[in-house]
């Protein structure tokens, strides 16, 4: 009985960490969306990445994790960096150029793409019910995008490309050697963000601007929100059981849509709501099916 109560408390704490993480990620998106209205995206990415890089250097040195080691330069880790590059770049472009609510909604399809990628690239088995849920979830993404509608914007594909980048990164994180701790991976993730920002700045051709105090505060707030979100996510996954905490990832959609509507005056319509519901239901079903296949602890 004591063990059961202890596990219940751990799960509640894990759920609290997960909700806090998703709220912080949404706040990070909101700050970045605000500042990219006034500062070139490439400049924002470079500053955001440089700040995160410094924080993870400090965190890695604190636990004495070496940043430069042979495992970093393996084929899988280099491919992971490429996915990180496209994920970071295209998702911030989606946040900057499209409604935050729709970008957040499309991002919620990531677990479905991860399941699909695990089957294709990692040869994990998927049963018929999970296959059906994956395709239904992808249909939900199409409902959100509405490619045949008059108001469809090709810019909506930025969020899709960004999501696929994050999916590839997450898949290859599974193959990361144990010596590459979250602090080391975080360092290289933010290093990639700096590179992505520099490449986009060259392509975009916009001159960097001198930052005002408000803009510095926005970028700093986005950075600290992102670092807290990442740390809280790790705490959630290590505190509660995966089955208990994972469904609460979808609270990011609630936070993202709420911020989009209240702070940026974005409008929701029936297809958006329907598409979100389809994606969430499909994702929860896939997660439930995966948990059922796990051996009992």
Coordinates of C-alpha atoms in Angstrom, one line a residue, residues 86-198:
X86 CA 16.1 21.9 -39.9
X87 CA 13.9 21.5 -36.9
X88 CA 15.1 24.6 -35.1
X89 CA 15.2 26.8 -38.2
X90 CA 11.9 25.9 -39.7
X91 CA 9.9 25.8 -36.5
X92 CA 11.0 29.3 -35.5
X93 CA 10.2 30.4 -39.0
X94 CA 6.7 28.9 -38.5
X95 CA 6.3 30.7 -35.2
X96 CA 7.5 34.0 -36.7
X97 CA 5.5 33.8 -40.0
X98 CA 2.3 31.8 -39.2
X99 CA -0.3 31.7 -36.4
X100 CA 1.2 30.3 -33.2
X101 CA -1.9 28.2 -32.7
X102 CA -1.5 26.3 -36.0
X103 CA 2.2 25.8 -35.6
X104 CA 1.7 24.4 -32.1
X105 CA -1.1 22.2 -33.4
X106 CA 1.0 20.7 -36.2
X107 CA 3.9 20.1 -33.7
X108 CA 1.5 17.8 -31.7
X109 CA 1.7 15.3 -34.6
X110 CA 5.4 14.6 -33.7
X111 CA 4.7 11.4 -31.6
X112 CA 2.8 10.0 -34.7
X113 CA 5.8 10.8 -37.0
X114 CA 8.2 9.3 -34.4
X115 CA 6.2 6.1 -34.3
X116 CA 6.2 6.0 -38.1
X117 CA 9.9 6.7 -38.3
X118 CA 10.7 4.0 -35.7
X119 CA 9.0 1.5 -37.9
X120 CA 10.7 2.7 -41.1
X121 CA 14.2 3.4 -39.8
X122 CA 14.5 1.4 -36.6
X123 CA 12.4 -1.6 -37.7
X124 CA 10.2 -1.5 -34.7
X125 CA 7.0 -3.5 -35.0
X126 CA 3.7 -1.7 -35.3
X127 CA 0.3 -3.5 -35.1
X128 CA -2.6 -2.8 -37.4
X129 CA -4.4 -0.6 -34.8
X130 CA -1.4 1.6 -34.4
X131 CA -1.0 1.9 -38.1
X132 CA -4.6 3.0 -38.4
X133 CA -4.1 5.6 -35.6
X134 CA -1.0 7.0 -37.3
X135 CA -2.9 7.5 -40.6
X136 CA -5.9 9.0 -38.8
X137 CA -3.5 11.4 -37.0
X138 CA -1.9 12.4 -40.2
X139 CA -5.4 13.1 -41.6
X140 CA -5.9 15.4 -38.7
X141 CA -2.7 17.3 -39.8
X142 CA -4.2 17.7 -43.2
X143 CA -7.4 19.0 -41.7
X144 CA -5.4 21.7 -39.9
X145 CA -3.4 22.5 -43.0
X146 CA -6.4 22.4 -45.4
X147 CA -4.3 22.2 -48.6
X148 CA -7.4 22.5 -50.8
X149 CA -8.9 25.5 -49.1
X150 CA -8.8 29.0 -50.5
X151 CA -7.1 30.3 -47.4
X152 CA -4.3 27.7 -47.5
X153 CA -0.8 29.2 -47.1
X154 CA 2.3 27.4 -48.1
X155 CA 3.9 28.9 -45.1
X156 CA 2.0 26.4 -43.0
X157 CA 4.5 23.8 -44.4
X158 CA 7.2 25.4 -42.4
X159 CA 5.7 23.9 -39.2
X160 CA 5.5 20.5 -40.9
X161 CA 9.2 20.6 -41.9
X162 CA 10.2 21.8 -38.5
X163 CA 8.2 19.0 -36.9
X164 CA 9.9 16.4 -39.1
X165 CA 13.3 17.9 -38.1
X166 CA 12.5 17.4 -34.5
X167 CA 11.2 13.9 -35.1
X168 CA 14.5 12.9 -36.8
X169 CA 16.4 14.4 -33.9
X170 CA 14.3 12.5 -31.4
X171 CA 14.7 9.2 -33.2
X172 CA 18.4 9.5 -33.4
X173 CA 18.6 10.6 -29.8
X174 CA 17.5 7.0 -29.0
X175 CA 20.7 5.9 -30.6
X176 CA 22.9 8.4 -28.7
X177 CA 25.7 6.7 -26.7
X178 CA 25.2 6.9 -22.9
X179 CA 28.3 9.1 -22.6
X180 CA 26.5 11.9 -24.4
X181 CA 24.4 13.2 -21.5
X182 CA 21.5 15.6 -21.9
X183 CA 23.9 18.5 -21.1
X184 CA 26.3 17.5 -23.9
X185 CA 23.4 17.0 -26.3
X186 CA 21.9 20.3 -25.2
X187 CA 25.3 22.0 -25.9
X188 CA 25.4 20.6 -29.5
X189 CA 21.7 21.3 -30.0
X190 CA 22.2 25.0 -29.3
X191 CA 25.4 25.1 -31.3
X192 CA 23.4 23.9 -34.2
X193 CA 20.9 26.6 -33.6
X194 CA 23.7 29.2 -33.9
X195 CA 24.7 27.7 -37.2
X196 CA 21.1 27.6 -38.4
X197 CA 20.7 31.2 -37.6
X198 CA 23.9 32.2 -39.4

